[in-house]
Short mmCIF file of C-alpha atoms in Angstrom, two decimals:
data_model
loop_
_atom_site.label_atom_id
_atom_site.label_comp_id
_atom_site.label_asym_id
_atom_site.label_seq_id
_atom_site.Cartn_x
_atom_site.Cartn_y
_atom_site.Cartn_z
CA UNK E 110 0.00 0.00 0.00
CA UNK E 111 2.76 2.43 0.95
CA UNK E 112 4.82 1.83 -2.20
CA UNK E 113 1.67 1.84 -4.38
CA UNK E 114 0.77 5.33 -3.15
CA UNK E 115 4.20 6.55 -4.21
CA UNK E 116 3.91 4.89 -7.63
CA UNK E 117 0.45 6.44 -8.04
CA UNK E 118 1.99 9.86 -7.40
CA UNK E 119 4.61 9.28 -10.12
CA UNK E 120 1.91 8.28 -12.61
CA UNK E 121 -0.33 11.20 -11.59
CA UNK E 122 2.42 13.72 -12.31
CA UNK E 123 3.26 12.11 -15.67
CA UNK E 124 -0.41 12.21 -16.67
CA UNK E 125 -1.54 15.53 -15.16
CA UNK E 126 1.57 17.62 -14.50
CA UNK E 127 2.47 20.94 -16.11
CA UNK E 128 5.87 21.38 -17.75
CA UNK E 129 7.73 24.25 -16.09
CA UNK E 130 11.14 25.85 -15.94
CA UNK E 131 12.93 25.90 -12.60
CA UNK E 132 15.85 27.35 -10.67
CA UNK E 133 18.25 24.56 -11.69
CA UNK E 134 17.70 25.00 -15.44
CA UNK E 135 16.79 21.32 -15.86
CA UNK E 136 13.01 21.80 -15.99
CA UNK E 137 10.23 19.80 -14.37
CA UNK E 138 6.77 18.38 -14.79
CA UNK E 139 4.87 19.34 -11.65
CA UNK E 140 1.54 19.49 -9.87
CA UNK E 141 0.59 21.73 -6.99
CA UNK E 142 -1.04 20.15 -3.97
CA UNK E 143 -1.03 16.40 -3.30
CA UNK E 144 -1.33 14.22 -0.20
CA UNK E 145 -0.42 10.65 0.79
CA UNK E 146 -1.23 8.86 4.07
CA UNK E 147 0.82 5.90 5.34
CA UNK E 148 -0.20 3.65 8.23
CA UNK E 149 3.10 2.99 10.02
CA UNK E 150 1.60 -0.08 11.67
CA UNK E 151 1.65 -1.79 8.26
CA UNK E 152 5.43 -1.78 8.06
CA UNK E 153 8.28 0.65 7.73
CA UNK E 154 7.72 2.95 4.71
CA UNK E 155 10.68 2.56 2.39
CA UNK E 156 10.52 1.84 -1.33
CA UNK E 157 10.90 -1.75 -2.43
CA UNK E 158 10.68 -0.98 -6.18
CA UNK E 159 14.23 0.39 -5.99
CA UNK E 160 16.91 0.30 -3.35
CA UNK E 161 16.82 3.32 -1.04
CA UNK E 162 20.02 4.00 0.89
CA UNK E 163 18.69 3.69 4.44
CA UNK E 164 22.18 4.21 5.86
CA UNK E 165 22.25 7.72 4.38
CA UNK E 166 18.80 8.49 5.77
CA UNK E 167 19.85 7.37 9.26
CA UNK E 168 23.03 9.44 9.36
CA UNK E 169 21.29 12.50 7.89
CA UNK E 170 18.51 12.37 10.49
CA UNK E 171 21.02 11.90 13.33
CA UNK E 172 22.89 14.90 11.87
CA UNK E 173 19.70 16.96 12.03
CA UNK E 174 19.03 15.85 15.61
CA UNK E 175 22.58 16.89 16.59
CA UNK E 176 21.73 20.41 15.44
CA UNK E 177 24.61 20.22 12.99
CA UNK E 178 24.85 22.07 9.68
CA UNK E 179 28.37 21.21 8.54
CA UNK E 180 28.88 18.37 6.07
CA UNK E 181 31.98 17.07 7.86
CA UNK E 182 29.88 14.79 10.13
CA UNK E 183 28.12 13.40 7.06
CA UNK E 184 31.40 12.78 5.25
CA UNK E 185 32.77 11.01 8.32
CA UNK E 186 29.77 8.70 7.98
CA UNK E 187 30.32 8.26 4.21
CA UNK E 188 27.20 10.29 3.46
CA UNK E 189 27.49 12.50 0.39
CA UNK E 190 23.90 13.66 -0.12
CA UNK E 191 24.66 17.29 0.85
CA UNK E 192 28.03 17.55 -0.95
CA UNK E 193 26.67 19.27 -4.03
CA UNK E 194 25.46 22.38 -2.22
CA UNK E 195 28.62 22.86 -0.19
CA UNK E 196 30.75 22.23 -3.28
CA UNK E 197 28.71 24.78 -5.22
CA UNK E 198 29.45 27.40 -2.54
CA UNK E 199 33.16 26.59 -2.82
CA UNK E 200 33.50 26.79 -6.61
CA UNK E 201 31.51 30.04 -6.68
CA UNK E 202 33.73 31.64 -4.01
CA UNK E 203 36.60 34.06 -4.63
CA UNK E 204 38.98 31.58 -2.99
CA UNK E 205 38.42 28.88 -5.60
CA UNK E 206 41.24 28.84 -8.17
CA UNK E 207 40.51 25.54 -9.93
CA UNK E 208 39.00 24.73 -13.35
CA UNK E 209 35.97 26.71 -14.50
CA UNK E 210 32.85 25.00 -13.13
CA UNK E 211 30.24 27.47 -14.43
CA UNK E 212 26.88 25.69 -14.92
CA UNK E 213 28.64 22.58 -13.66
CA UNK E 214 25.46 20.54 -13.14
CA UNK E 215 24.24 20.77 -16.72
CA UNK E 216 27.71 20.54 -18.24
CA UNK E 217 28.55 17.42 -16.25
CA UNK E 218 25.44 15.78 -17.64
CA UNK E 219 26.33 16.47 -21.28
CA UNK E 220 30.14 16.22 -21.34
CA UNK E 221 31.77 13.00 -20.00
CA UNK E 222 35.22 14.60 -19.80
CA UNK E 223 33.89 17.54 -17.83
CA UNK E 224 31.93 15.18 -15.58
CA UNK E 225 35.15 13.30 -14.75
CA UNK E 226 36.89 16.59 -13.96
CA UNK E 227 33.94 17.73 -11.87
CA UNK E 228 33.91 14.51 -9.84
CA UNK E 229 37.66 14.74 -9.30
CA UNK E 230 37.35 18.31 -8.02
CA UNK E 231 34.45 17.38 -5.75
CA UNK E 232 36.33 14.39 -4.33
CA UNK E 233 39.29 16.64 -3.52
CA UNK E 234 36.92 19.15 -1.92
CA UNK E 235 35.37 16.48 0.33
CA UNK E 236 38.78 15.17 1.35
CA UNK E 237 39.88 18.68 2.27
CA UNK E 238 36.74 19.11 4.40
CA UNK E 239 37.75 15.98 6.33
CA UNK E 240 41.39 16.99 6.78
CA UNK E 241 41.40 20.79 7.12
CA UNK E 242 39.54 22.20 10.13
CA UNK E 243 39.66 25.80 8.94
CA UNK E 244 38.50 24.92 5.44
CA UNK E 245 35.71 22.74 6.84
CA UNK E 246 34.52 25.51 9.11
CA UNK E 247 34.19 27.91 6.19
CA UNK E 248 33.18 25.73 3.25
CA UNK E 249 31.60 22.70 4.91
CA UNK E 250 29.00 24.93 6.50
CA UNK E 251 25.56 25.02 4.86
CA UNK E 252 24.09 27.83 6.95
CA UNK E 253 21.13 27.54 9.30
CA UNK E 254 19.56 24.52 7.61
CA UNK E 255 17.35 21.86 9.21
CA UNK E 256 19.43 20.83 12.22
CA UNK E 257 20.13 24.40 13.30
CA UNK E 258 16.47 25.38 13.02
CA UNK E 259 15.33 22.25 14.89
CA UNK E 260 17.77 22.56 17.78
CA UNK E 261 18.81 26.23 17.98
CA UNK E 262 16.32 28.53 16.26
CA UNK E 263 17.62 32.08 16.73
CA UNK E 264 15.41 34.58 18.53
CA UNK E 265 15.39 38.36 18.21
CA UNK E 266 16.91 38.74 21.70
CA UNK E 267 19.96 36.63 20.83
CA UNK E 268 18.78 33.40 22.48
CA UNK E 269 17.91 30.09 20.83
CA UNK E 270 14.93 27.72 20.88
CA UNK E 271 15.34 23.93 20.93
CA UNK E 272 12.23 22.82 19.06
CA UNK E 273 12.93 19.11 19.55
CA UNK E 274 13.19 19.51 23.34
CA UNK E 275 9.94 21.50 23.39
CA UNK E 276 8.24 18.89 21.21
CA UNK E 277 9.28 16.05 23.51
CA UNK E 278 8.03 17.98 26.53
CA UNK E 279 4.66 18.53 24.85
CA UNK E 280 4.38 14.87 23.88
CA UNK E 281 5.06 13.82 27.47
CA UNK E 282 3.02 16.44 29.32
CA UNK E 283 0.50 17.91 26.84
CA UNK E 284 -0.20 15.16 24.28
CA UNK E 285 -3.54 16.71 23.26
CA UNK E 286 -1.87 19.96 22.23
CA UNK E 287 -2.52 21.27 18.72
CA UNK E 288 0.74 23.22 18.88
CA UNK E 289 3.20 20.35 18.46
CA UNK E 290 4.97 21.93 15.49
CA UNK E 291 8.49 21.48 14.14
CA UNK E 292 9.43 24.22 11.65
CA UNK E 293 12.52 24.54 9.47
CA UNK E 294 11.39 27.61 7.51
CA UNK E 295 12.87 30.71 9.11
CA UNK E 296 12.35 33.65 6.68
CA UNK E 297 15.24 35.63 8.14
CA UNK E 298 17.70 32.78 7.58
CA UNK E 299 16.46 31.49 4.21
CA UNK E 300 18.72 33.82 2.13
CA UNK E 301 21.79 32.47 3.96
CA UNK E 302 21.02 28.76 3.56
CA UNK E 303 22.72 26.60 0.93
CA UNK E 304 19.28 25.16 0.17
CA UNK E 305 16.10 26.60 1.70
CA UNK E 306 14.16 23.82 3.48
CA UNK E 307 12.03 21.69 1.18
CA UNK E 308 10.37 19.88 4.09
CA UNK E 309 9.32 23.02 5.87
CA UNK E 310 6.94 22.14 8.69
CA UNK E 311 5.68 19.06 10.48
CA UNK E 312 2.90 18.67 13.04
CA UNK E 313 2.49 15.84 15.52
CA UNK E 314 -0.72 14.33 16.84
CA UNK E 315 -1.38 11.81 19.62
CA UNK E 316 -4.46 9.59 19.67
CA UNK E 317 -5.16 6.24 21.37
CA UNK E 318 -1.53 5.90 22.41
CA UNK E 319 -0.17 6.43 18.90
CA UNK E 320 1.92 9.26 17.49
CA UNK E 321 1.19 10.53 13.99
CA UNK E 322 3.09 13.09 11.93
CA UNK E 323 2.01 15.30 9.07
CA UNK E 324 4.73 16.90 6.95
CA UNK E 325 4.18 19.88 4.67
CA UNK E 326 6.78 19.86 1.91
CA UNK E 327 6.93 23.00 -0.22
CA UNK E 328 8.97 21.30 -2.98
CA UNK E 329 9.42 17.62 -3.72
CA UNK E 330 11.79 15.95 -6.21
CA UNK E 331 9.66 12.84 -6.51
CA UNK E 332 12.19 10.43 -7.95
CA UNK E 333 15.26 11.20 -5.83
CA UNK E 334 14.18 13.25 -2.83
CA UNK E 335 10.69 12.16 -1.83
CA UNK E 336 11.58 8.49 -1.08
CA UNK E 337 14.21 9.82 1.37
CA UNK E 338 11.72 12.27 2.89
CA UNK E 339 9.06 9.60 3.48
CA UNK E 340 11.52 7.29 5.20
CA UNK E 341 13.26 10.04 7.16
CA UNK E 342 10.08 11.46 8.69
CA UNK E 343 8.75 7.98 9.39
CA UNK E 344 12.00 7.28 11.25
CA UNK E 345 11.71 10.58 13.14
CA UNK E 346 8.17 9.62 14.15
CA UNK E 347 9.38 6.23 15.40
CA UNK E 348 12.22 7.82 17.40
CA UNK E 349 9.98 10.44 19.00
CA UNK E 350 7.30 7.85 19.83
CA UNK E 351 9.92 5.54 21.35
CA UNK E 352 11.33 8.41 23.42
CA UNK E 353 7.97 9.12 25.10
CA UNK E 354 6.52 5.60 25.27
CA UNK E 355 4.01 5.79 22.39
CA UNK E 356 3.27 3.54 19.44
CA UNK E 357 3.36 4.90 15.89
CA UNK E 358 0.25 5.91 13.98
CA UNK E 359 0.13 7.54 10.53
CA UNK E 360 2.57 9.55 8.47
CA UNK E 361 0.73 12.08 6.31
CA UNK E 362 2.76 13.63 3.50
CA UNK E 363 1.38 16.88 2.06
CA UNK E 364 3.04 18.63 -0.89
CA UNK E 365 3.11 22.06 -2.49
CA UNK E 366 5.05 21.84 -5.79
CA UNK E 367 5.74 18.15 -6.32
CA UNK E 368 7.62 17.37 -9.50
CA UNK E 369 9.60 15.06 -11.74
CA UNK E 370 12.76 16.53 -13.27
CA UNK E 371 12.95 16.30 -17.05
CA UNK E 372 16.09 14.16 -16.82
CA UNK E 373 14.34 11.60 -14.58
CA UNK E 374 11.51 10.52 -16.90
CA UNK E 375 13.18 7.32 -18.08
CA UNK E 376 14.00 6.30 -14.50
CA UNK E 377 10.42 7.00 -13.40
CA UNK E 378 9.01 4.90 -16.23
CA UNK E 379 11.36 2.04 -15.34
CA UNK E 380 10.26 2.16 -11.71
CA UNK E 381 6.59 2.08 -12.73
CA UNK E 382 7.15 -1.31 -14.37
CA UNK E 383 8.20 -2.87 -11.05
CA UNK E 384 5.96 -4.70 -8.59
CA UNK E 385 6.15 -3.64 -4.91
CA UNK E 386 7.38 -6.18 -2.35
CA UNK E 387 6.77 -6.67 1.37
CA UNK E 388 7.74 -3.85 3.70
CA UNK E 389 10.57 -4.35 6.21
CA UNK E 390 10.44 -3.84 9.97
CA UNK E 391 12.37 -1.21 11.92
CA UNK E 392 14.38 -2.46 14.91
CA UNK E 393 16.42 -0.30 17.30
CA UNK E 394 19.12 -2.30 19.08
CA UNK E 395 19.64 0.03 22.02
CA UNK E 396 17.92 1.32 25.14
CA UNK E 397 19.67 4.69 24.86
CA UNK E 398 17.97 8.01 24.19
CA UNK E 399 17.38 9.02 20.57
CA UNK E 400 20.13 11.63 20.99
CA UNK E 401 22.69 8.95 21.87
CA UNK E 402 21.89 6.48 19.10
CA UNK E 403 24.35 5.66 16.35
CA UNK E 404 23.39 4.63 12.86
CA UNK E 405 24.45 1.07 13.72
CA UNK E 406 21.72 0.92 16.39
CA UNK E 407 18.97 1.48 13.80
CA UNK E 408 18.32 -1.53 11.60
CA UNK E 409 15.82 -2.59 8.94
CA UNK E 410 14.97 -6.28 9.01
CA UNK E 411 13.77 -8.12 5.89
CA UNK E 412 14.40 -5.23 3.50
CA UNK E 413 14.66 -6.82 0.04
CA UNK E 414 14.43 -4.04 -2.54
CA UNK E 415 14.81 -4.27 -6.29
CA UNK E 416 18.01 -2.81 -7.79
CA UNK E 417 19.02 0.85 -7.55
CA UNK E 418 17.95 3.20 -10.36
CA UNK E 419 20.48 6.01 -10.68
CA UNK E 420 19.61 9.57 -11.66
CA UNK E 421 21.45 12.94 -11.59
CA UNK E 422 20.82 15.48 -8.82
CA UNK E 423 19.59 18.92 -9.96
CA UNK E 424 21.44 21.55 -7.94
#
């Protein structure tokens, strides 16, 4: 059921979407306004029609929960899903003296030699982030993205707000509250972020001993990004529920502009030919708090996806 809803969304966009230009220059087919609801009691929501890198989702979510916004932690955990935006900041800076990388995303797609050069430069950039503290501090930083907004939202009087701590307190002491909100969209900080938050706001709801989450996502790259978003917020819901002694309920995924990039159509059509399999189960092998977990503590059992389908990231 969970995977079918996702496949239905892909088909709906192909059939009903509008072709539009976009910030990246790649172009999309998009619709505005769409919603999916997943019952988390039916199994852990991760695609089975292609392999989704759960290890990357785990380390990214733990990165968010740390309140971190520097890619060094991700690189230490062999997670490269935020590299592109940090690398873009580097090659557009006055300090960069390497080969011309203007319009690097589109050029890498069309020119194999340039793509090889681009990948070599990016690999060197990531290695320097790992080895050079000063360089990492300046060019590994993505600005006040998700983790910073979740754990240390800046206030006008110079203080910070820990939204996760407040949310846990509400879940424990005021579970009927309609104010259990986690927001990543801070208008003052948006201009200084490497990528303004796509998953902007989530609301939590407790009923009959179960915790549900609804996410509003302003922009969704359906082929590459949305499978990660579904699984990440399902995992967050599991971790929060576990922390306060609740079961899990539903994950409701609500979209603004939800789209397929023009260079993902073939991959989407391939995925639509595949038949969904059984969902895996999430197991956490630790009694520690969610803030003390490592990615090794969080395990999917009986996850048997079909092969990976690769596609380029639009930056």
